[in-house]
XYZ file of C-alpha atoms in Angstrom:
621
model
C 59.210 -6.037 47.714
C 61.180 -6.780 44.527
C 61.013 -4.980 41.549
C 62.833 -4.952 38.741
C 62.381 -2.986 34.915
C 63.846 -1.933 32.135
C 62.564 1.284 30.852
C 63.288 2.396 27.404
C 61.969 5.840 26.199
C 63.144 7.826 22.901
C 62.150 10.689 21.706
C 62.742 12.577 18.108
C 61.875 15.861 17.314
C 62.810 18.845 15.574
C 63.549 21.718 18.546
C 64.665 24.793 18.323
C 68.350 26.025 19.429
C 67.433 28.723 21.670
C 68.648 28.301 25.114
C 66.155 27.748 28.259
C 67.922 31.153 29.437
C 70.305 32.683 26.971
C 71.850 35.558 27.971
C 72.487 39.185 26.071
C 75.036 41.795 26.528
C 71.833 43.901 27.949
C 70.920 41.369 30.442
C 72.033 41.036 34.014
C 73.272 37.816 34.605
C 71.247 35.465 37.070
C 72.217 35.852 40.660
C 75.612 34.657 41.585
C 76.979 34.103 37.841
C 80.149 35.737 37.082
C 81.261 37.252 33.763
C 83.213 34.450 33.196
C 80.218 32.449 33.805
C 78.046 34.406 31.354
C 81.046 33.858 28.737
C 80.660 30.327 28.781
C 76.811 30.428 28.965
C 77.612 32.425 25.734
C 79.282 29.141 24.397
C 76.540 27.038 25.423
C 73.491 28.903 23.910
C 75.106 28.062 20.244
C 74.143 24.667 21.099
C 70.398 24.929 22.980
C 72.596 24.344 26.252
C 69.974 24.720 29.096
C 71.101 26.674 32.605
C 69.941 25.350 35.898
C 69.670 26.908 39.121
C 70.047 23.251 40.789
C 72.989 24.645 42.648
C 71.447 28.009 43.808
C 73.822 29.177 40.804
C 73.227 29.558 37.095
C 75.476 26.758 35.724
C 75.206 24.879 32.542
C 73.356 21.162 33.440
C 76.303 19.654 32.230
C 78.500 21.246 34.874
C 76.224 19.874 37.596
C 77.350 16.594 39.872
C 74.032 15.162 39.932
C 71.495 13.184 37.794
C 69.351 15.877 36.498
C 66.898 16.476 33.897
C 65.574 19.973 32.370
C 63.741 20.891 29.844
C 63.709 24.206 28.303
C 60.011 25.939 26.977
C 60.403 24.363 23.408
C 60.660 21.396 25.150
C 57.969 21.425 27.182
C 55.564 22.750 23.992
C 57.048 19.956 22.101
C 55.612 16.943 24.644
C 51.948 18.732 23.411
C 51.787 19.160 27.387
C 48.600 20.662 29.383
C 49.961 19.391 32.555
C 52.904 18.511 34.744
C 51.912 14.679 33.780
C 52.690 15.682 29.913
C 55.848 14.730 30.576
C 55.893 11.755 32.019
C 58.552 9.228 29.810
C 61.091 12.089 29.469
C 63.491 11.458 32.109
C 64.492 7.886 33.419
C 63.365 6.535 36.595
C 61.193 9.332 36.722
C 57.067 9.044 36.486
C 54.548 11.716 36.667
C 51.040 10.357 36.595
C 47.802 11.461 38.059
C 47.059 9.684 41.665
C 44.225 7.276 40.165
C 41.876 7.705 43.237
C 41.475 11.741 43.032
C 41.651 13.957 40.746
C 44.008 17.149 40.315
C 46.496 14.871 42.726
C 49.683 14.185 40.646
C 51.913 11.015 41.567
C 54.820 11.845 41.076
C 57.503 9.010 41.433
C 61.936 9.771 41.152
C 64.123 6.322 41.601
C 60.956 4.263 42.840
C 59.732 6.431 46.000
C 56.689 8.338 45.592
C 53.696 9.553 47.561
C 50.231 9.876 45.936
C 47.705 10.471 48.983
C 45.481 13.353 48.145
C 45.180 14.411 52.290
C 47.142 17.349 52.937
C 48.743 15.962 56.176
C 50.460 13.522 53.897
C 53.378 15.265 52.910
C 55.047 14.527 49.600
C 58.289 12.704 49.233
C 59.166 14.519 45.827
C 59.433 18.189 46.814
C 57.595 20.572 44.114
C 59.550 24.622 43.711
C 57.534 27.136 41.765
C 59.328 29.879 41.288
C 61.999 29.085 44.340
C 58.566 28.676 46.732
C 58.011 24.996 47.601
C 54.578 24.173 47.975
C 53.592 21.797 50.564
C 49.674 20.810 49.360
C 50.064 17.928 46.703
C 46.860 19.399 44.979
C 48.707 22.595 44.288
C 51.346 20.480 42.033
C 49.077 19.577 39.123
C 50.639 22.455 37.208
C 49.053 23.636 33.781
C 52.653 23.716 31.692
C 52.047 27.236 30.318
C 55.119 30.164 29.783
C 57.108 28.121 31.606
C 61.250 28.921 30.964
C 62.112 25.506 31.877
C 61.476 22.126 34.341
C 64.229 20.820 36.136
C 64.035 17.178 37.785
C 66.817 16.775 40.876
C 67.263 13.443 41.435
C 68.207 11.924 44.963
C 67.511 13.343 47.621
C 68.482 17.758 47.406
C 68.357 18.127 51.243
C 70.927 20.807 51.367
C 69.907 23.304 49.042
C 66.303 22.557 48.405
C 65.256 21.052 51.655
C 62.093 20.585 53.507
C 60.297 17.173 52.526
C 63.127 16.418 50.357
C 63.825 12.745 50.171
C 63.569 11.398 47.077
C 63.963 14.705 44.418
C 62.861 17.404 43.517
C 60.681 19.046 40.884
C 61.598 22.605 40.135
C 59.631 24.929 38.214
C 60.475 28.078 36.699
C 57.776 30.146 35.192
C 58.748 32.964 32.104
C 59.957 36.002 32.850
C 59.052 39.319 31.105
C 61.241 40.120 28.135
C 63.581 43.368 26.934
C 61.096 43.564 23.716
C 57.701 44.426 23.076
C 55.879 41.184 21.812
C 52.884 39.015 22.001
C 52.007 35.313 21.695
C 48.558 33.111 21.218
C 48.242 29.551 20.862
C 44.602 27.899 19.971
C 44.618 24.365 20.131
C 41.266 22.063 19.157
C 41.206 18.010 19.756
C 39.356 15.318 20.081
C 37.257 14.471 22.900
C 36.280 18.547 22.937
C 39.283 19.765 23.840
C 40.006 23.433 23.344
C 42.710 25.195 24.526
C 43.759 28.927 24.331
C 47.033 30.366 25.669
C 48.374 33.835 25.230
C 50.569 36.647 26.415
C 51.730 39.705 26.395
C 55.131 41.147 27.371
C 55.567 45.054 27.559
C 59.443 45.282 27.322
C 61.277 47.611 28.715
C 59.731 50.875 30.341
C 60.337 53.221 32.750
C 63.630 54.242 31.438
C 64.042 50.960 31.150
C 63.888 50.100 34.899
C 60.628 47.949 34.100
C 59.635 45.367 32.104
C 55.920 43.686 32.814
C 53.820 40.370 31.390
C 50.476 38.768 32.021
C 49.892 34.815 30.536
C 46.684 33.093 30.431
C 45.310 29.915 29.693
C 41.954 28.844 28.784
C 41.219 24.982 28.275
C 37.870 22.814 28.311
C 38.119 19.130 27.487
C 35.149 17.273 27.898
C 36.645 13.683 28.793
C 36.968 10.505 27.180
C 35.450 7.948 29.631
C 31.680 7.856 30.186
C 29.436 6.909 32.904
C 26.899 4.291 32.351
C 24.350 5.181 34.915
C 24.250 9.201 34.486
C 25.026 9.214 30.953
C 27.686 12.133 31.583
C 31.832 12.332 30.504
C 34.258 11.919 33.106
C 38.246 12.805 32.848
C 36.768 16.012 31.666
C 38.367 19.554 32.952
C 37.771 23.264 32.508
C 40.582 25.192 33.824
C 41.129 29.094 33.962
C 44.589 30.453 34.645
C 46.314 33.996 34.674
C 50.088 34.538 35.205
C 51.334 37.906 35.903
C 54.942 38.901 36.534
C 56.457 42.413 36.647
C 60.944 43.096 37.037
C 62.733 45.830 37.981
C 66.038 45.781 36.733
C 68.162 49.347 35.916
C 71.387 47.982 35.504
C 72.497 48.499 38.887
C 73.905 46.003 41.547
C 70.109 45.528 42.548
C 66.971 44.008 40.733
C 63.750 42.585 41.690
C 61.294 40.127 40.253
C 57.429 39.681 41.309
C 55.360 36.682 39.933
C 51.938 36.255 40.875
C 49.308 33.856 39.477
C 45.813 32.835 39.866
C 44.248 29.034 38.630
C 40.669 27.368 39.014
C 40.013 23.734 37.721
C 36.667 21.942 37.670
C 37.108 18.297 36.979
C 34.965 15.351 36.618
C 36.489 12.344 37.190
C 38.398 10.042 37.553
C 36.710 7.171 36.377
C 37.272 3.861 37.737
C 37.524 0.531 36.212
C 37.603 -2.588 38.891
C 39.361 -5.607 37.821
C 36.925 -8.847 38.885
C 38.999 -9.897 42.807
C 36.284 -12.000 43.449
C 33.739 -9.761 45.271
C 30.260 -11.001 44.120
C 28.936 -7.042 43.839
C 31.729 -7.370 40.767
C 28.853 -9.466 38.864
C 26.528 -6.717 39.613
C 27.682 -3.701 37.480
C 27.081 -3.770 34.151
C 28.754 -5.693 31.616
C 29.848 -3.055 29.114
C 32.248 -2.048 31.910
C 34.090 -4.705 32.675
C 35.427 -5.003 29.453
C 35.841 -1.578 28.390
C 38.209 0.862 30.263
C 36.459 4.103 28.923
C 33.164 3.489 30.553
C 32.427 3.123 34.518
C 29.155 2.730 36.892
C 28.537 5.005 39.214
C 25.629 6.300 40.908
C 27.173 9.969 40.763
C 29.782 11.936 38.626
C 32.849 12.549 40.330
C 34.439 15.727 41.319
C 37.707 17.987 42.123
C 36.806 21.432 41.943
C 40.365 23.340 42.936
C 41.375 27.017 43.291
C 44.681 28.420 43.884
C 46.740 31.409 44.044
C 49.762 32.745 45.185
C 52.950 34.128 43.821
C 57.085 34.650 44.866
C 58.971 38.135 45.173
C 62.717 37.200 44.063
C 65.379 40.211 45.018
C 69.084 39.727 44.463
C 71.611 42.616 45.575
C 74.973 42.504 44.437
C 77.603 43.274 47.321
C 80.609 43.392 45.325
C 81.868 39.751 46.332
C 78.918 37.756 45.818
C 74.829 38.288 46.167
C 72.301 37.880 48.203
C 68.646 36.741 47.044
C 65.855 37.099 49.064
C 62.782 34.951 47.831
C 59.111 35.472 49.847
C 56.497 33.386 48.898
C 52.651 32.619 49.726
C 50.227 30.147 48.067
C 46.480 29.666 48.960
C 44.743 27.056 48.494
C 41.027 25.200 48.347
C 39.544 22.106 46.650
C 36.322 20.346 47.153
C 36.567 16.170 45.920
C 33.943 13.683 46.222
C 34.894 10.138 44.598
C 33.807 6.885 44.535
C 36.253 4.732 45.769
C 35.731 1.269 45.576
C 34.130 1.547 41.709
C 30.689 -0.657 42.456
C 27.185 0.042 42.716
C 26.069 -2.187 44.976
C 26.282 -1.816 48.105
C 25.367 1.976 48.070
C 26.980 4.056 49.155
C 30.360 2.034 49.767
C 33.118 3.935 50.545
C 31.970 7.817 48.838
C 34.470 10.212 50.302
C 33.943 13.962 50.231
C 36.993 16.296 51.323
C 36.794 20.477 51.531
C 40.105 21.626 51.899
C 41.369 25.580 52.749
C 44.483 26.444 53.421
C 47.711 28.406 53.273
C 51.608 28.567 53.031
C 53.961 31.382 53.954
C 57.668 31.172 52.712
C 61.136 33.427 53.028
C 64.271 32.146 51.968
C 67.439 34.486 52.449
C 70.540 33.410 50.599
C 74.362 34.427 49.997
C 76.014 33.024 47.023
C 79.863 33.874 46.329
C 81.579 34.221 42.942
C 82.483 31.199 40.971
C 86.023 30.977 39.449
C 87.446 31.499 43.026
C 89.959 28.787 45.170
C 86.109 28.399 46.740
C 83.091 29.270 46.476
C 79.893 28.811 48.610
C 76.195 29.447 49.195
C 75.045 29.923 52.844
C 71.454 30.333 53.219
C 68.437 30.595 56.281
C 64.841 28.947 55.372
C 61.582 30.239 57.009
C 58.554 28.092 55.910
C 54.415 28.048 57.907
C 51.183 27.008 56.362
C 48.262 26.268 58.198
C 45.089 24.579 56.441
C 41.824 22.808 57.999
C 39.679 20.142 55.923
C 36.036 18.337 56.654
C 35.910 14.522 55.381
C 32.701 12.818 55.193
C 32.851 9.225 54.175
C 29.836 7.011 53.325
C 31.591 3.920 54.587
C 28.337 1.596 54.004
C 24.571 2.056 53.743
C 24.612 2.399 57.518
C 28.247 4.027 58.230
C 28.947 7.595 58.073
C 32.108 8.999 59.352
C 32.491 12.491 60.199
C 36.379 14.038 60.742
C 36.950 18.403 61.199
C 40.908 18.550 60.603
C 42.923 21.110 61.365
C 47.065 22.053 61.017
C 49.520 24.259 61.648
C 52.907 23.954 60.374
C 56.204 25.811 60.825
C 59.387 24.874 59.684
C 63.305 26.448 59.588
C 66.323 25.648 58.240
C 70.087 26.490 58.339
C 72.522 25.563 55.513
C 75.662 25.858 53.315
C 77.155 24.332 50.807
C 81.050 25.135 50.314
C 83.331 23.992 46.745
C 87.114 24.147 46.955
C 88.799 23.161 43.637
C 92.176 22.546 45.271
C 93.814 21.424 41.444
C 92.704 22.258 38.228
C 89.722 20.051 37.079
C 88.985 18.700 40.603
C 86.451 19.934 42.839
C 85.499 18.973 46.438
C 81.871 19.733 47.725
C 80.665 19.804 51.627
C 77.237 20.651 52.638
C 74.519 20.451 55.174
C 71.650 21.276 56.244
C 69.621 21.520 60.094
C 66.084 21.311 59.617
C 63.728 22.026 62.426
C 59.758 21.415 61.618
C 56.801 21.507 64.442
C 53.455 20.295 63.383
C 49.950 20.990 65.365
C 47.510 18.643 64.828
C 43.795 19.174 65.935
C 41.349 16.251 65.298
C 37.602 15.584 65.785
C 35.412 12.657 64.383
C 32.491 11.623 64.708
C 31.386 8.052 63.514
C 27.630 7.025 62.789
C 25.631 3.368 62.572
C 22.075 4.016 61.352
C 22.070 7.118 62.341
C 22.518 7.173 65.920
C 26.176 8.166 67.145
C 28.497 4.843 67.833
C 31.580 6.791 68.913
C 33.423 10.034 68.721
C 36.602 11.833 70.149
C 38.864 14.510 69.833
C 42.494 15.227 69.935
C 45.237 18.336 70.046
C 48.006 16.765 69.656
C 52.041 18.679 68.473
C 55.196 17.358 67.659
C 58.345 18.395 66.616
C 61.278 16.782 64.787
C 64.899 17.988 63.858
C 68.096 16.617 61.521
C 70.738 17.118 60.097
C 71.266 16.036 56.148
C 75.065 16.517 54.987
C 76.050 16.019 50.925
C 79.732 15.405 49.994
C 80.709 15.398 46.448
C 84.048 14.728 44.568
C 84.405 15.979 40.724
C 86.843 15.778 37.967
C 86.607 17.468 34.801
C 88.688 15.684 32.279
C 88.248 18.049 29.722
C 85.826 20.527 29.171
C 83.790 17.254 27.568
C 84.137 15.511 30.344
C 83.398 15.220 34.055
C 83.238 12.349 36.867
C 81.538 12.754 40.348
C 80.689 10.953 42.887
C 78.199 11.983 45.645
C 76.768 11.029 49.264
C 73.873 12.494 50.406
C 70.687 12.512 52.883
C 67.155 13.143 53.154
C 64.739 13.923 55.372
C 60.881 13.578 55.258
C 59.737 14.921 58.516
C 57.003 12.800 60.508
C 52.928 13.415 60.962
C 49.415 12.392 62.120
C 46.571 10.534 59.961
C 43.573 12.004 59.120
C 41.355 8.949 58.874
C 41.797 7.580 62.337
C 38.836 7.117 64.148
C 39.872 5.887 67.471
C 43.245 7.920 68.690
C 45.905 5.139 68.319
C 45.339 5.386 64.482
C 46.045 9.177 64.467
C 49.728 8.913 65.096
C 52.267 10.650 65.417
C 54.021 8.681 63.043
C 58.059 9.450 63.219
C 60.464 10.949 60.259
C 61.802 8.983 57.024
C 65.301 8.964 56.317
C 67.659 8.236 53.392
C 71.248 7.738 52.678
C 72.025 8.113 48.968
C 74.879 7.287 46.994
C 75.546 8.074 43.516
C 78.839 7.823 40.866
C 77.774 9.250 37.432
C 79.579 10.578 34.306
C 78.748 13.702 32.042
C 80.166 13.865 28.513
C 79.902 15.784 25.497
C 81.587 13.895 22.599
C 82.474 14.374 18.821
C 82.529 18.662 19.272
C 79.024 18.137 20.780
C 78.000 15.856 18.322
C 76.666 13.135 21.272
C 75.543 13.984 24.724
C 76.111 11.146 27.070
C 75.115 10.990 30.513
C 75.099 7.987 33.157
C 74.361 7.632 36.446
C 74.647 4.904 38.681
C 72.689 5.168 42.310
C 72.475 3.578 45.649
C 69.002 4.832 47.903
C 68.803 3.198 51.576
C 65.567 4.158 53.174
C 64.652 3.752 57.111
C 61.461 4.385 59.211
C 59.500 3.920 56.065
C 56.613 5.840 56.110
C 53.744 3.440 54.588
C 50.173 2.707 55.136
C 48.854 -0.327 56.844
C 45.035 -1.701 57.716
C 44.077 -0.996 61.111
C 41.075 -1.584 62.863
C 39.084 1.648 63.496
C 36.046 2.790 65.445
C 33.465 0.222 63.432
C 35.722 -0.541 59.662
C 38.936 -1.264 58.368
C 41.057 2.517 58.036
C 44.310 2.909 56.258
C 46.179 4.503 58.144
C 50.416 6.123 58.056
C 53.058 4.091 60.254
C 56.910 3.850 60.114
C 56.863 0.288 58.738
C 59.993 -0.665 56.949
C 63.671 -0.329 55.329
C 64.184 -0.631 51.814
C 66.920 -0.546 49.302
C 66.434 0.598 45.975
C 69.369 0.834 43.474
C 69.921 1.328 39.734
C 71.512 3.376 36.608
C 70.250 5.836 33.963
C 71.436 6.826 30.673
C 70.497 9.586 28.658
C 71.747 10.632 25.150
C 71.164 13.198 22.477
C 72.117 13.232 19.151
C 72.873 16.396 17.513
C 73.073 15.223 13.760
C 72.487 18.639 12.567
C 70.985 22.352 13.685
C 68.008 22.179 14.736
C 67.311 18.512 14.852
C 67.848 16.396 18.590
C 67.184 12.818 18.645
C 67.504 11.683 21.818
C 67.535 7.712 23.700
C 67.367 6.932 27.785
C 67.164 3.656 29.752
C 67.114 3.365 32.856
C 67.142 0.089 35.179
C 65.616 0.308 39.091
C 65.686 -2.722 41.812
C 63.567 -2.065 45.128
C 63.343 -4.335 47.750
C 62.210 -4.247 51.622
C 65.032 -5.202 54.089
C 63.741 -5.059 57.128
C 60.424 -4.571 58.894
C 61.061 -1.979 61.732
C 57.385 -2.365 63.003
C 54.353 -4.338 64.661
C 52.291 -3.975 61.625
C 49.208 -6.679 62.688
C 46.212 -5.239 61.330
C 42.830 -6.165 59.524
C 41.713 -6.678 56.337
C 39.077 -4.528 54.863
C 36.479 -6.901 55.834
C 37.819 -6.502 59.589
C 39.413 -9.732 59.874
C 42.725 -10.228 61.920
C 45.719 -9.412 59.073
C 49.248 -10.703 60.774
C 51.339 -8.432 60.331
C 55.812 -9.455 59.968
């Protein structure tokens, strides 16, 4: 695999200067933040600086030894966004895109490694954080952008601090928090294509003596789709969506404060709508020919669906013990979605390849943190990560007019970690960084199917089957700060993507266990401020070397071709970024990235002969 591009994306717009997370005299700094920190913060809100928790410490993103991007609320409202997808073309070497196949199933892709399978056994290779809680369904990452503070993308992989699944960055999401004042907000928005949109909220201020503050945020938005189907006449890429946001803080000025956030969404989509390219397959000729030339309509003998519900929430507590804090962070998110697609876009045969998932499950989180004061000879964040979700699904998948395959799925998951991350600035302007991380994740895997020719039963088995992986992922950084303007690092890192079993093996050599993906990253990058703030100029150079690849191959199953998940590869994928902003006067940003990526495989690590789809033998390297 070779691929190289040059991506180009600029961006000019007139944003406001308030800071992502300014801070007031009244305010409590953010957990770990010294007054000296909240001083410079000061400093920074004069010019829109955005602070980032990327470090488990509010720090300015320009104080940060890693490629990372944020952007603050005005931000996001400025990309028009409804989703986390609005903001795809903001950061380099960074897309978010929906999966193509299913909807409500974002692809999300940092530095050239993604995952986009919609099965929940598939874990993702970008880790998602809402609210410090990561959430281990993909479906549960289409976020609806609304009263969000600010979205930071981590790029490489953030195995030390943010851990589990985290191999190729991370995606962290911080919702709004109630404000000091009284005050309320409402957006309506009307488009094309029947879209209309209504957010609002409400913030209480301060009550209780001030203890108390309080908020609730909805969102309300029906779009009716811009693709059609041909054969039922109906829209497709069309979604109603109902969300609520509630978050209550306690806060009375003492060395303790406390933050709840709960939130509730359900989506109803139609869609997506597929548009095959002619590969030669004579059923091609059959559909009609208004859709092969036009990439808003599609045949299919049925509309589509992703019907998803969610809900969940994080309780954030931070004492202050004199020399440092500690933050507790408890999270649970719920989750169920019902799909049915078409999958291979043709109407003849039918049904070919119709696949209907229902989905439940849930996740149970508890991180427990210490974080030291900065401005000391060192400073460090030790931490302990408790993480379980547990979920079942039933496929059904109309393979042909004569195949039916029938899988019950079922999970448990439970996962801990152990890690620390320690700075010593030995000389002014220099700082040296050592981390790690021990990770420790045990999957259960329970599997049935049950595959049918004509309706009579052709095979069937099933399978409990556990596993259990462990590593450990160390970072080492080196920083110089020039000036206040200016700042060098270098970093090595690793990640860790912990192994699984395959949901659409039929016969039990296809279910797996497949093992863990690892990566060793390197990256040498530059942060600069220049002119008295006049230019922002950030570049990053980066090295990624991947092993046990986890990929999908063609295997023969009980009676068709499967895709199934198998360590297959190594690959290499380097490149640089560059962002810029322009600050030509208050109020006005114009900013310019490009970014450059090369991937290639280096080595095939396994026996990948297989089939192709039409069951013939497929040699594999």
């Amino acid at each position: 695999m070779k691929i190289g591009f040059l991506f180009i994306s600029a961006a000019v717009g007139a944003l406001a200067a308030m800071p992502a997370q300014a801070q007031t005299s009244e305010a409590a700094p953010p957990a770990g933040q010294t007054a000296a920190d909240d001083a410079a913060s000061s400093t920074d809100a004069a010019y829109g600086e955005i602070l980032v928790t990327a470090q488990r410490r509010s720090e300015s993103v320009q104080n940060v030894p890693i490629a990372i991007s944020a952007f603050n609320a005005e931000m996001v409202e400025g990309s028009g966004s409804t989703n986390i997808t609005s903001l795809n073309g903001l950061a380099p070497n960074v897309v978010l895109q929906t999966q193509g196949l299913v909807a409500n199933v974002p692809m999300i892709s940092i530095r050239g490694m993604s995952t986009a399978d919609p099965d929940p056994n598939a874990d993702p290779k970008v880790s998602t954080i809402i609210d410090g809680v990561y959430i281990p369904f993909v479906s549960s990452t289409m976020l609806d952008l609304f009263d969000v503070e600010r979205v930071e993308v981590l790029k490489g992989p953030q195995g030390v601090l943010f851990g589990k699944n985290n191999l190729a960055g991370t995606l962290n999401v911080i919702t709004a928090r109630p404000t000091d004042d009284f005050g309320a907000e409402a957006r309506l928005t009307i488009g094309s294509f029947g879209l209309r949109q209504f957010r609002g909220k409400v913030n209480t201020g301060n009550f209780a003596d001030g203890a108390l503050s309080a908020k609730v945020a909805v969102n309300f938005r029906d779009y009716d789709g811009y693709s059609r189907n041909v054969i039922t006449g109906n829209r497709l890429n069309g979604s109603n969506v109902k969300s609520v946001r509630g978050a209550i803080a306690y806060d009375a000025g003492g060395a303790f404060d406390t933050t709840i956030v709960a939130d509730w969404l359900k989506q109803e989509t139609t869609g997506p709508a597929p548009h095959v390219l002619d590969n030669g397959d004579p059923n091609w000729d059959l559909l009609p020919d208004e859709v092969k030339t036009d990439v808003r309509k599609s045949a299919m003998l049925f509309d589509p669906i992703a019907n998803t519900e969610t809900y969940g929430g994080s309780w954030t507590s931070n004492l202050d013990v004199g020399y440092g804090t500690i933050t507790s962070v408890l999270g649970y998110r719920h989750l169920t979605y019902l799909t049915r697609g078409d999958f291979d876009g043709l109407i003849t045969p039918a049904p070919q390849l119709d696949v209907t998932r229902n989905f439940k499950g849930e996740s149970k989180s508890g991180e427990l943190r210490y974080v030291s004061p900065s401005g000391e000879p060192v400073d460090f964040v030790v931490g302990l990560y408790y993480q379980t979700d547990k979920w079942s699904q039933f496929n059904t998948v109309l393979a042909t007019p004569t195949t039916t395959t029938l899988a019950q799925l079922h999970q448990d998951t439970e996962s801990y970690a152990m890690f620390a991350l320690v700075n010593a600035h030995p000389v002014e302007g220099l700082t040296l960084s050592l981390g790690g991380r021990y990770s420790h994740d045990r999957k259960k895997y329970d599997i049935a199917t049950q595959v049918f020719v004509n309706g009579n039963q052709a095979s069937s088995f099933a399978s409990s089957l556990e596993a259990s992986w462990a590593e450990f992922t160390p970072r080492l950084t080196a920083e110089y700060r020039f000036s206040p303007a200016v700042m060098v690092y270098a970093n090595y890192s690793q990640g860790y993507k912990a192994g699984g079993y395959n949901s659409r093996g039929t016969i039990p050599e296809n279910v797996g266990p497949y093992n863990p993906e690892r990566v060793n990253a390197f990256e040498v990058g530059a942060k600069t401020d220049l002119f008295d703030r006049l230019l922002r100029l950030n570049v990053a150079g980066f090295v990624n070397n991947y092993r046990d690849l986890q990929s999908s191959v063609t295997k023969m199953g009980a009676v068709r071709a499967e895709n199934i998940t198998t360590n297959v590869a190594a690959a290499k994928i380097y490149g640089f970024e560059v962002e810029s902003l322009l600050r030509p006067m208050d109020g006005l940003t114009i900013g310019a990235n490009v970014a450059y990526l090369h991937a290639r495989y280096t080595d095939f690590c396994a026996v990948t002969n297989g089939v192709f789809t039409n069951g013939a033998p497929e040699v594999g390297l």
